[in-house]
mmCIF file of C-alpha atoms in Angstrom:
data_model
loop_
_atom_site.group_PDB
_atom_site.id
_atom_site.type_symbol
_atom_site.label_atom_id
_atom_site.label_comp_id
_atom_site.label_asym_id
_atom_site.label_seq_id
_atom_site.Cartn_x
_atom_site.Cartn_y
_atom_site.Cartn_z
ATOM 1 C CA MET J 1 86.053 -29.669 -57.261
ATOM 2 C CA SER J 2 87.351 -29.186 -60.804
ATOM 3 C CA ASP J 3 90.779 -30.638 -59.987
ATOM 4 C CA GLN J 4 89.249 -34.009 -59.159
ATOM 5 C CA GLU J 5 90.671 -37.012 -60.933
ATOM 6 C CA ALA J 6 88.550 -38.863 -63.454
ATOM 7 C CA ALA J 7 88.384 -41.961 -61.266
ATOM 8 C CA GLU J 8 86.813 -40.038 -58.407
ATOM 9 C CA LEU J 9 83.108 -39.653 -58.016
ATOM 10 C CA VAL J 10 81.668 -36.422 -59.389
ATOM 11 C CA ASP J 11 78.455 -34.964 -58.051
ATOM 12 C CA PRO J 12 76.092 -34.315 -60.989
ATOM 13 C CA ALA J 13 74.921 -31.170 -59.172
ATOM 14 C CA VAL J 14 78.274 -29.479 -59.746
ATOM 15 C CA ALA J 15 78.092 -29.584 -63.549
ATOM 16 C CA ILE J 16 74.400 -28.607 -63.580
ATOM 17 C CA LYS J 17 74.999 -25.662 -61.258
ATOM 18 C CA GLU J 18 77.883 -24.555 -63.452
ATOM 19 C CA LYS J 19 75.715 -24.740 -66.566
ATOM 20 C CA CYS J 20 72.790 -23.032 -64.833
ATOM 21 C CA SER J 21 74.910 -20.114 -63.660
ATOM 22 C CA GLN J 22 75.818 -19.479 -67.292
ATOM 23 C CA THR J 23 72.240 -19.020 -68.459
ATOM 24 C CA LYS J 24 71.317 -15.501 -69.471
ATOM 25 C CA GLU J 25 69.241 -14.603 -66.390
ATOM 26 C CA CYS J 26 71.576 -16.173 -63.839
ATOM 27 C CA ALA J 27 74.755 -14.820 -65.449
ATOM 28 C CA ALA J 28 73.408 -11.286 -65.077
ATOM 29 C CA LEU J 29 72.672 -11.926 -61.377
ATOM 30 C CA LEU J 30 76.081 -13.526 -60.885
ATOM 31 C CA GLU J 31 77.676 -10.436 -62.391
ATOM 32 C CA LYS J 32 75.738 -8.261 -59.929
ATOM 33 C CA PHE J 33 76.784 -10.531 -57.063
ATOM 34 C CA ASN J 34 80.453 -10.423 -58.077
ATOM 35 C CA ALA J 35 80.299 -6.660 -58.540
ATOM 36 C CA CYS J 36 78.851 -6.363 -55.036
ATOM 37 C CA ASN J 37 81.567 -8.584 -53.571
ATOM 38 C CA ASP J 38 84.248 -6.484 -55.257
ATOM 39 C CA ARG J 39 82.617 -3.244 -54.125
ATOM 40 C CA VAL J 40 82.375 -4.405 -50.509
ATOM 41 C CA ALA J 41 85.924 -5.796 -50.532
ATOM 42 C CA SER J 42 87.309 -2.542 -51.927
ATOM 43 C CA LYS J 43 85.983 -0.465 -49.012
ATOM 44 C CA SER J 44 87.713 -0.375 -45.658
ATOM 45 C CA ALA J 45 84.485 0.213 -43.746
ATOM 46 C CA THR J 46 80.970 -0.413 -45.023
ATOM 47 C CA THR J 47 77.697 -1.738 -43.711
ATOM 48 C CA GLU J 48 76.721 -3.132 -47.103
ATOM 49 C CA THR J 49 76.354 -6.880 -47.477
ATOM 50 C CA CYS J 50 75.830 -8.997 -50.584
ATOM 51 C CA VAL J 51 73.271 -11.340 -49.030
ATOM 52 C CA GLU J 52 70.477 -10.115 -51.263
ATOM 53 C CA GLU J 53 72.577 -10.397 -54.428
ATOM 54 C CA GLN J 54 73.636 -13.904 -53.465
ATOM 55 C CA THR J 55 70.060 -14.889 -52.664
ATOM 56 C CA ASP J 56 68.858 -13.640 -56.054
ATOM 57 C CA PHE J 57 71.618 -15.500 -57.884
ATOM 58 C CA LEU J 58 71.153 -18.785 -56.005
ATOM 59 C CA HIS J 59 67.380 -18.537 -56.410
ATOM 60 C CA CYS J 60 67.888 -18.363 -60.179
ATOM 61 C CA VAL J 61 70.335 -21.297 -60.205
ATOM 62 C CA ASP J 62 68.040 -23.380 -57.961
ATOM 63 C CA HIS J 63 65.052 -23.027 -60.221
ATOM 64 C CA CYS J 64 67.148 -24.071 -63.190
ATOM 65 C CA LEU J 65 68.699 -26.963 -61.232
ATOM 66 C CA ALA J 66 65.636 -28.406 -59.494
ATOM 67 C CA PRO J 67 63.906 -30.040 -62.491
ATOM 68 C CA GLN J 68 67.153 -31.548 -63.810
ATOM 69 C CA LEU J 69 69.116 -32.868 -60.856
ATOM 70 C CA PHE J 70 66.986 -35.812 -59.750
ATOM 71 C CA LYS J 71 67.226 -37.370 -63.216
ATOM 72 C CA HIS J 72 70.901 -37.927 -62.484
ATOM 73 C CA LEU J 73 70.323 -39.463 -59.059
ATOM 74 C CA LYS J 74 68.959 -42.826 -58.140
ATOM 75 C CA MET I 1 31.530 5.437 -42.411
ATOM 76 C CA ALA I 2 28.446 3.692 -43.717
ATOM 77 C CA GLY I 3 26.594 4.590 -40.539
ATOM 78 C CA VAL I 4 27.434 8.279 -40.955
ATOM 79 C CA ALA I 5 26.381 8.228 -44.607
ATOM 80 C CA GLY I 6 23.169 6.441 -43.640
ATOM 81 C CA LYS I 7 22.378 9.097 -41.048
ATOM 82 C CA PHE I 8 22.752 11.868 -43.608
ATOM 83 C CA VAL I 9 20.600 10.056 -46.143
ATOM 84 C CA LYS I 10 17.982 9.251 -43.541
ATOM 85 C CA SER I 11 17.739 12.848 -42.331
ATOM 86 C CA GLY I 12 17.411 13.947 -45.960
ATOM 87 C CA LEU I 13 14.632 11.459 -46.531
ATOM 88 C CA LEU I 14 12.838 12.514 -43.360
ATOM 89 C CA ARG I 15 12.937 16.125 -44.408
ATOM 90 C CA VAL I 16 11.570 15.210 -47.830
ATOM 91 C CA GLN I 17 8.645 13.534 -46.127
ATOM 92 C CA SER I 18 7.954 16.384 -43.714
ATOM 93 C CA ASN I 19 8.193 19.071 -46.408
ATOM 94 C CA GLY I 20 6.193 17.116 -48.875
ATOM 95 C CA ILE I 21 8.540 18.356 -51.597
ATOM 96 C CA ILE I 22 10.878 16.075 -53.482
ATOM 97 C CA GLN I 23 14.364 17.403 -53.035
ATOM 98 C CA GLN I 24 16.799 15.176 -54.890
ATOM 99 C CA SER I 25 19.769 17.156 -53.645
ATOM 100 C CA HIS I 26 19.195 16.050 -50.029
ATOM 101 C CA LEU I 27 19.959 12.451 -50.986
ATOM 102 C CA SER I 28 23.617 13.349 -51.501
ATOM 103 C CA THR I 29 25.578 13.537 -48.268
ATOM 104 C CA LEU I 30 28.255 15.849 -49.654
ATOM 105 C CA ARG I 31 26.033 18.643 -50.923
ATOM 106 C CA GLU I 32 25.189 19.686 -47.384
ATOM 107 C CA LEU I 33 28.837 20.120 -46.390
ATOM 108 C CA SER I 34 30.642 23.400 -46.630
ATOM 109 C CA VAL I 35 33.669 23.802 -48.905
ATOM 110 C CA GLY I 36 36.012 23.679 -45.920
ATOM 111 C CA LYS I 37 34.602 20.387 -44.703
ATOM 112 C CA LYS I 38 34.849 18.917 -48.202
ATOM 113 C CA ALA I 39 38.500 19.900 -48.409
ATOM 114 C CA GLY I 40 39.024 18.352 -44.974
ATOM 115 C CA LEU I 41 37.469 15.095 -46.143
ATOM 116 C CA VAL I 42 39.698 15.033 -49.219
ATOM 117 C CA VAL I 43 42.802 15.567 -47.079
ATOM 118 C CA VAL I 44 41.820 12.834 -44.588
ATOM 119 C CA GLY I 45 40.975 10.440 -47.432
ATOM 120 C CA SER I 46 44.226 10.992 -49.238
ATOM 121 C CA LEU I 47 46.179 10.636 -45.960
ATOM 122 C CA ILE I 48 44.515 7.297 -45.213
ATOM 123 C CA GLY I 49 45.066 6.106 -48.770
ATOM 124 C CA GLY I 50 48.668 7.224 -48.716
ATOM 125 C CA ALA I 51 49.344 5.534 -45.388
ATOM 126 C CA ALA I 52 47.832 2.289 -46.658
ATOM 127 C CA GLY I 53 49.925 2.504 -49.815
ATOM 128 C CA LEU I 54 53.082 3.176 -47.815
ATOM 129 C CA ALA I 55 52.387 0.285 -45.452
ATOM 130 C CA TYR I 56 51.813 -2.044 -48.394
ATOM 131 C CA THR I 57 55.010 -0.938 -50.149
ATOM 132 C CA LEU I 58 57.088 -1.295 -46.990
ATOM 133 C CA ASP I 59 55.644 -4.744 -46.412
ATOM 134 C CA GLN I 60 56.548 -5.760 -49.967
ATOM 135 C CA SER I 61 60.100 -4.459 -49.603
ATOM 136 C CA VAL I 62 60.495 -6.422 -46.387
ATOM 137 C CA LYS I 63 59.503 -9.566 -48.227
ATOM 138 C CA ALA I 64 61.891 -8.844 -51.080
ATOM 139 C CA SER I 65 64.944 -8.663 -48.851
ATOM 140 C CA GLY I 66 64.218 -11.675 -46.658
ATOM 141 C CA LEU I 67 67.489 -13.073 -45.394
ATOM 142 C CA ASP I 68 66.714 -16.676 -46.179
ATOM 143 C CA LEU I 69 66.699 -18.308 -49.557
ATOM 144 C CA HIS I 70 63.644 -20.441 -50.215
ATOM 145 C CA ALA I 71 64.376 -23.947 -51.412
ATOM 146 C CA PRO I 72 63.063 -24.849 -54.877
ATOM 147 C CA HIS I 73 60.553 -27.673 -55.332
ATOM 148 C CA PHE I 74 62.328 -30.841 -56.313
ATOM 149 C CA PRO I 75 60.551 -33.571 -58.294
ATOM 150 C CA TRP I 76 60.439 -36.135 -55.473
ATOM 151 C CA SER I 77 59.165 -39.512 -56.546
ATOM 152 C CA HIS I 78 56.604 -39.341 -53.702
ATOM 153 C CA ASN I 79 55.174 -36.018 -54.851
ATOM 154 C CA GLY I 80 52.165 -37.448 -56.693
ATOM 155 C CA MET I 81 48.778 -37.658 -55.035
ATOM 156 C CA PHE I 82 48.956 -41.457 -54.980
ATOM 157 C CA SER I 83 52.752 -41.904 -55.113
ATOM 158 C CA SER I 84 54.439 -43.896 -52.376
ATOM 159 C CA LEU I 85 57.832 -43.177 -50.885
ATOM 160 C CA ASP I 86 60.910 -44.680 -52.551
ATOM 161 C CA HIS I 87 61.722 -47.412 -50.046
ATOM 162 C CA ALA I 88 65.147 -48.213 -51.515
ATOM 163 C CA SER I 89 65.923 -44.553 -50.899
ATOM 164 C CA ILE I 90 64.606 -44.792 -47.312
ATOM 165 C CA ARG I 91 66.999 -47.674 -46.709
ATOM 166 C CA ARG I 92 69.942 -45.742 -48.121
ATOM 167 C CA GLY I 93 68.832 -42.708 -46.134
ATOM 168 C CA TYR I 94 68.900 -44.788 -42.953
ATOM 169 C CA GLU I 95 72.511 -45.709 -43.754
ATOM 170 C CA VAL I 96 73.346 -42.014 -44.194
ATOM 171 C CA TYR I 97 71.632 -41.102 -40.915
ATOM 172 C CA LYS I 98 73.336 -43.918 -39.023
ATOM 173 C CA GLN I 99 76.818 -43.210 -40.351
ATOM 174 C CA VAL I 100 76.756 -39.411 -40.604
ATOM 175 C CA CYS I 101 73.884 -37.561 -38.902
ATOM 176 C CA SER I 102 73.554 -39.731 -35.791
ATOM 177 C CA ALA I 103 76.917 -38.455 -34.532
ATOM 178 C CA CYS I 104 75.122 -35.258 -33.445
ATOM 179 C CA HIS I 105 71.380 -35.647 -34.108
ATOM 180 C CA SER I 106 69.051 -37.881 -32.124
ATOM 181 C CA MET I 107 65.938 -39.558 -33.512
ATOM 182 C CA LYS I 108 64.548 -40.472 -30.165
ATOM 183 C CA TYR I 109 60.967 -41.157 -31.230
ATOM 184 C CA LEU I 110 61.919 -43.842 -33.750
ATOM 185 C CA ALA I 111 62.369 -47.467 -32.689
ATOM 186 C CA TYR I 112 64.081 -50.278 -34.563
ATOM 187 C CA ARG I 113 60.767 -52.091 -34.924
ATOM 188 C CA ASN I 114 59.550 -49.166 -37.076
ATOM 189 C CA LEU I 115 62.061 -50.176 -39.766
ATOM 190 C CA ILE I 116 60.456 -53.591 -40.273
ATOM 191 C CA ASP I 117 58.781 -53.908 -43.667
ATOM 192 C CA VAL I 118 59.678 -50.312 -44.464
ATOM 193 C CA SER I 119 63.385 -50.411 -45.163
ATOM 194 C CA HIS I 120 64.513 -53.625 -43.491
ATOM 195 C CA THR I 121 63.249 -57.158 -42.909
ATOM 196 C CA GLU I 122 62.641 -58.248 -39.316
ATOM 197 C CA GLU I 123 65.949 -60.132 -39.252
ATOM 198 C CA GLU I 124 67.867 -57.124 -40.534
ATOM 199 C CA ALA I 125 66.160 -54.800 -38.073
ATOM 200 C CA LYS I 126 67.095 -57.169 -35.223
ATOM 201 C CA GLU I 127 70.695 -57.065 -36.388
ATOM 202 C CA GLU I 128 70.629 -53.273 -36.523
ATOM 203 C CA ALA I 129 69.187 -53.117 -33.017
ATOM 204 C CA ALA I 130 71.726 -55.590 -31.666
ATOM 205 C CA SER I 131 74.565 -53.359 -32.834
ATOM 206 C CA ILE I 132 73.831 -50.799 -30.103
ATOM 207 C CA GLN I 133 74.275 -51.091 -26.351
ATOM 208 C CA VAL I 134 71.362 -50.123 -24.142
ATOM 209 C CA THR I 135 71.415 -49.438 -20.421
ATOM 210 C CA ASP I 136 68.804 -51.631 -18.782
ATOM 211 C CA GLY I 137 67.968 -52.653 -15.296
ATOM 212 C CA PRO I 138 67.998 -52.758 -12.414
ATOM 213 C CA ASN I 139 68.898 -56.456 -12.150
ATOM 214 C CA GLU I 140 68.427 -58.611 -9.017
ATOM 215 C CA GLU I 141 71.362 -56.859 -7.370
ATOM 216 C CA GLY I 142 69.857 -53.459 -8.056
ATOM 217 C CA LEU I 143 72.462 -52.515 -10.635
ATOM 218 C CA MET I 144 71.984 -51.093 -14.113
ATOM 219 C CA PHE I 145 73.611 -53.114 -16.868
ATOM 220 C CA GLN I 146 74.352 -52.910 -20.564
ATOM 221 C CA ARG I 147 72.704 -55.214 -23.051
ATOM 222 C CA PRO I 148 72.485 -55.363 -26.853
ATOM 223 C CA GLY I 149 69.505 -53.486 -28.273
ATOM 224 C CA LYS I 150 66.194 -55.146 -29.087
ATOM 225 C CA LEU I 151 63.555 -54.311 -31.701
ATOM 226 C CA SER I 152 61.559 -52.365 -29.129
ATOM 227 C CA ASP I 153 64.472 -50.024 -28.336
ATOM 228 C CA ARG I 154 64.487 -46.494 -29.679
ATOM 229 C CA PHE I 155 67.379 -45.101 -31.701
ATOM 230 C CA PRO I 156 70.222 -44.133 -29.373
ATOM 231 C CA SER I 157 70.768 -40.426 -28.704
ATOM 232 C CA PRO I 158 74.283 -39.041 -29.129
ATOM 233 C CA TYR I 159 74.003 -36.864 -26.017
ATOM 234 C CA PRO I 160 72.384 -37.639 -22.659
ATOM 235 C CA ASN I 161 70.616 -34.239 -22.486
ATOM 236 C CA GLU I 162 70.272 -30.838 -24.155
ATOM 237 C CA GLU I 163 73.008 -29.222 -22.083
ATOM 238 C CA ALA I 164 75.529 -31.862 -23.111
ATOM 239 C CA ALA I 165 74.497 -31.428 -26.759
ATOM 240 C CA ARG I 166 74.948 -27.655 -26.603
ATOM 241 C CA ASN I 167 78.230 -27.976 -24.775
ATOM 242 C CA ALA I 168 79.624 -30.236 -27.468
ATOM 243 C CA ASN I 169 78.407 -28.030 -30.334
ATOM 244 C CA ASN I 170 79.470 -24.490 -29.511
ATOM 245 C CA GLY I 171 76.156 -23.737 -27.839
ATOM 246 C CA ALA I 172 74.074 -24.826 -30.827
ATOM 247 C CA LEU I 173 71.522 -27.579 -30.263
ATOM 248 C CA PRO I 174 71.357 -30.206 -33.031
ATOM 249 C CA PRO I 175 67.574 -30.707 -33.348
ATOM 250 C CA ASP I 176 65.989 -34.121 -33.007
ATOM 251 C CA LEU I 177 65.392 -35.365 -36.537
ATOM 252 C CA THR I 178 62.372 -37.606 -36.059
ATOM 253 C CA TYR I 179 59.802 -35.059 -37.211
ATOM 254 C CA ILE I 180 62.140 -32.598 -38.884
ATOM 255 C CA THR I 181 60.541 -32.520 -42.371
ATOM 256 C CA ALA I 182 57.234 -31.609 -40.753
ATOM 257 C CA ALA I 183 58.905 -29.065 -38.495
ATOM 258 C CA ARG I 184 60.698 -27.010 -41.138
ATOM 259 C CA HIS I 185 59.223 -24.699 -43.752
ATOM 260 C CA GLY I 186 59.843 -26.382 -47.103
ATOM 261 C CA GLY I 187 60.119 -29.901 -45.641
ATOM 262 C CA GLU I 188 62.322 -32.269 -47.607
ATOM 263 C CA ASP I 189 63.068 -29.597 -50.249
ATOM 264 C CA TYR I 190 64.549 -27.456 -47.491
ATOM 265 C CA LEU I 191 66.578 -30.326 -46.064
ATOM 266 C CA PHE I 192 68.017 -31.238 -49.455
ATOM 267 C CA SER I 193 68.910 -27.618 -50.219
ATOM 268 C CA LEU I 194 70.362 -27.066 -46.760
ATOM 269 C CA LEU I 195 72.550 -30.162 -46.919
ATOM 270 C CA THR I 196 73.906 -29.387 -50.389
ATOM 271 C CA GLY I 197 73.771 -25.581 -50.202
ATOM 272 C CA TYR I 198 76.800 -24.526 -48.152
ATOM 273 C CA THR I 199 78.608 -21.540 -49.685
ATOM 274 C CA ASP I 200 81.256 -19.016 -48.760
ATOM 275 C CA PRO I 201 79.732 -16.090 -46.881
ATOM 276 C CA PRO I 202 78.859 -13.263 -49.291
ATOM 277 C CA GLY I 203 80.701 -9.942 -49.114
ATOM 278 C CA GLY I 204 80.167 -7.971 -45.914
ATOM 279 C CA ILE I 205 79.279 -10.988 -43.788
ATOM 280 C CA THR I 206 81.716 -12.084 -41.123
ATOM 281 C CA LEU I 207 81.022 -15.184 -39.104
ATOM 282 C CA ARG I 208 81.922 -15.977 -35.539
ATOM 283 C CA ASP I 209 84.234 -18.891 -34.918
ATOM 284 C CA GLY I 210 82.437 -22.196 -35.200
ATOM 285 C CA LEU I 211 79.685 -20.881 -37.470
ATOM 286 C CA TYR I 212 79.281 -21.734 -41.141
ATOM 287 C CA TYR I 213 77.381 -20.010 -43.925
ATOM 288 C CA ASN I 214 74.300 -21.538 -45.488
ATOM 289 C CA PRO I 215 71.969 -19.261 -47.470
ATOM 290 C CA TYR I 216 68.992 -21.592 -46.894
ATOM 291 C CA PHE I 217 69.297 -21.373 -43.110
ATOM 292 C CA PRO I 218 67.308 -18.446 -41.679
ATOM 293 C CA GLY I 219 69.901 -15.763 -40.926
ATOM 294 C CA GLY I 220 72.620 -17.607 -42.870
ATOM 295 C CA ALA I 221 74.934 -18.469 -39.982
ATOM 296 C CA ILE I 222 74.536 -22.115 -39.042
ATOM 297 C CA GLY I 223 76.273 -24.088 -36.319
ATOM 298 C CA MET I 224 76.413 -27.268 -38.395
ATOM 299 C CA ALA I 225 79.327 -27.663 -40.781
ATOM 300 C CA GLN I 226 78.774 -29.164 -44.219
ATOM 301 C CA ALA I 227 78.246 -32.823 -43.412
ATOM 302 C CA LEU I 228 77.921 -34.542 -46.758
ATOM 303 C CA TYR I 229 80.816 -35.025 -49.140
ATOM 304 C CA ASN I 230 81.194 -37.383 -52.089
ATOM 305 C CA GLU I 231 82.101 -40.940 -51.083
ATOM 306 C CA LEU I 232 81.723 -40.158 -47.392
ATOM 307 C CA ILE I 233 79.972 -43.479 -46.926
ATOM 308 C CA GLU I 234 79.547 -46.577 -49.041
ATOM 309 C CA TYR I 235 75.989 -47.643 -49.796
ATOM 310 C CA SER I 236 75.224 -51.321 -49.241
ATOM 311 C CA ASP I 237 73.381 -51.429 -52.581
ATOM 312 C CA GLY I 238 76.322 -49.963 -54.495
ATOM 313 C CA THR I 239 74.701 -46.668 -55.430
ATOM 314 C CA PRO I 240 77.382 -44.029 -56.111
ATOM 315 C CA ALA I 241 77.465 -41.982 -52.906
ATOM 316 C CA THR I 242 77.605 -38.438 -54.225
ATOM 317 C CA ALA I 243 76.728 -35.624 -51.839
ATOM 318 C CA SER I 244 73.464 -34.977 -53.724
ATOM 319 C CA GLN I 245 72.536 -38.663 -53.620
ATOM 320 C CA MET I 246 73.088 -38.841 -49.873
ATOM 321 C CA ALA I 247 71.136 -35.634 -49.299
ATOM 322 C CA LYS I 248 68.239 -36.961 -51.370
ATOM 323 C CA ASP I 249 68.215 -40.310 -49.576
ATOM 324 C CA VAL I 250 68.449 -38.909 -46.081
ATOM 325 C CA ALA I 251 65.701 -36.390 -46.891
ATOM 326 C CA THR I 252 63.472 -39.253 -48.079
ATOM 327 C CA PHE I 253 64.302 -41.226 -44.924
ATOM 328 C CA LEU I 254 63.435 -38.245 -42.723
ATOM 329 C CA LYS I 255 60.225 -37.671 -44.681
ATOM 330 C CA TRP I 256 59.246 -41.243 -43.882
ATOM 331 C CA ALA I 257 60.251 -40.819 -40.227
ATOM 332 C CA ALA I 258 58.091 -37.707 -39.885
ATOM 333 C CA GLU I 259 55.155 -39.238 -41.752
ATOM 334 C CA PRO I 260 55.358 -43.007 -41.298
ATOM 335 C CA GLU I 261 51.704 -43.217 -42.331
ATOM 336 C CA HIS I 262 52.511 -41.550 -45.681
ATOM 337 C CA ASP I 263 52.019 -44.601 -47.924
ATOM 338 C CA ASP I 264 48.985 -45.910 -46.027
ATOM 339 C CA ARG I 265 47.442 -42.470 -46.100
ATOM 340 C CA LYS I 266 47.671 -42.251 -49.870
ATOM 341 C CA LYS I 267 46.418 -45.792 -50.311
ATOM 342 C CA MET I 268 43.506 -44.996 -48.028
ATOM 343 C CA ALA I 269 42.770 -41.850 -50.036
ATOM 344 C CA LEU I 270 42.562 -43.922 -53.210
ATOM 345 C CA LYS I 271 40.232 -46.413 -51.545
ATOM 346 C CA ALA I 272 38.101 -43.658 -50.054
ATOM 347 C CA LEU I 273 37.794 -41.867 -53.391
ATOM 348 C CA MET I 274 36.709 -45.057 -55.170
ATOM 349 C CA LEU I 275 34.267 -46.067 -52.455
ATOM 350 C CA PHE I 276 32.751 -42.632 -51.925
ATOM 351 C CA SER I 277 32.357 -41.892 -55.641
ATOM 352 C CA PHE I 278 30.412 -45.166 -55.889
ATOM 353 C CA LEU I 279 28.313 -44.333 -52.837
ATOM 354 C CA ILE I 280 27.630 -40.794 -54.048
ATOM 355 C CA SER I 281 26.358 -42.037 -57.402
ATOM 356 C CA VAL I 282 24.166 -44.605 -55.662
ATOM 357 C CA SER I 283 22.718 -42.023 -53.280
ATOM 358 C CA TYR I 284 22.157 -39.605 -56.170
ATOM 359 C CA TYR I 285 20.238 -42.261 -58.078
ATOM 360 C CA TRP I 286 18.283 -43.177 -54.946
ATOM 361 C CA LYS I 287 17.340 -39.546 -54.302
ATOM 362 C CA ARG I 288 16.140 -39.037 -57.883
ATOM 363 C CA HIS I 289 14.235 -42.285 -57.678
ATOM 364 C CA LYS I 290 12.476 -41.314 -54.456
ATOM 365 C CA TRP I 291 11.666 -37.818 -55.658
ATOM 366 C CA SER I 292 10.489 -38.883 -59.111
ATOM 367 C CA VAL I 293 6.922 -39.226 -57.851
ATOM 368 C CA LEU I 294 6.883 -35.774 -56.246
ATOM 369 C CA LYS I 295 8.673 -34.103 -59.118
ATOM 370 C CA THR I 296 6.370 -35.439 -61.793
ATOM 371 C CA ARG I 297 3.043 -34.909 -60.035
ATOM 372 C CA LYS I 298 0.688 -32.292 -61.332
ATOM 373 C CA ILE I 299 -1.380 -30.046 -59.071
ATOM 374 C CA VAL I 300 -4.506 -28.870 -60.759
ATOM 375 C CA TYR I 301 -6.755 -26.099 -59.585
ATOM 376 C CA LYS I 302 -10.263 -27.082 -60.405
ATOM 377 C CA PRO I 303 -12.912 -24.532 -59.556
ATOM 378 C CA LYS I 304 -16.337 -25.834 -58.717
ATOM 379 C CA SER I 305 -18.294 -25.928 -61.927
ATOM 380 C CA GLU I 306 -21.429 -23.930 -61.416
#
């Protein structure tokens, strides 16, 4: 999405999500999520999944996003 | 347990009566038990308590690792107790449904006449209806024929039956959308999050062919691909058609479809509150008025003077 040209339409949600994932709480969860992804990818066989980590991270982003987004929509 | 305790206490009380001596100690149920029995009771009690604690903890841990992500509450303009739906948004949402969703999802309980005075004028609704072809008949020769739609016609379904729908969609059935906000936990919040929430599958998750990953969908693997992209359609009112805007509009449209009485209901609530608060104050005054005589009377006991 970042390589879009200026003339093209940009979804306000993208920038807000980006900003939200950089807040203190969400960044910590994102780090956990990324660490989990790396850990799972580094193993040849594992039953571990990163669903929970992703859920926690997205939950954090959502609650930051929800009050802001509709102000940018009609 | 209470019954057992009661029996002990009762027998103690009975004995007190029969002996004629007050024995406080007999009122306690535990004093009569031997040390072994007491220890047994302690063990049973702690086992029950421990089991309850374990069950509670397990239950909590199950909740914590639920596989679906709950949608956040969005500040919809119709959230307020007396707030109506955004009808401009309903109209845009209809455009999104017609141009995007209707390729796979039916809305078979909605007719074109339902749009009148909600999102379209009667003339516009007639035009919308006329743009579809409906099988009608039989005519005088006993044959079915095609005719342009009328206001009384329902929205056309993309597939003739469930089997055809599953066959065309990898075995997944696109649900009918008429009552979908009422039929899904989270309602329009869920729909908005689902439509805008597609992600790559997280580590450790592999998807079958033809499945996509959406953390809001229970289980994560969803048969529907991301449907909304920026500038996918062009709104007739010129609103910039970002993916979020389309998701918001179509969610509002579906909210209206599921609860067409929404605005009337809230208006009626306002009327009812005004009327009933007036009637309650009148009846309260009337009650006090009627009782004032009884409440202020004085009853006097007057012994015969002798």
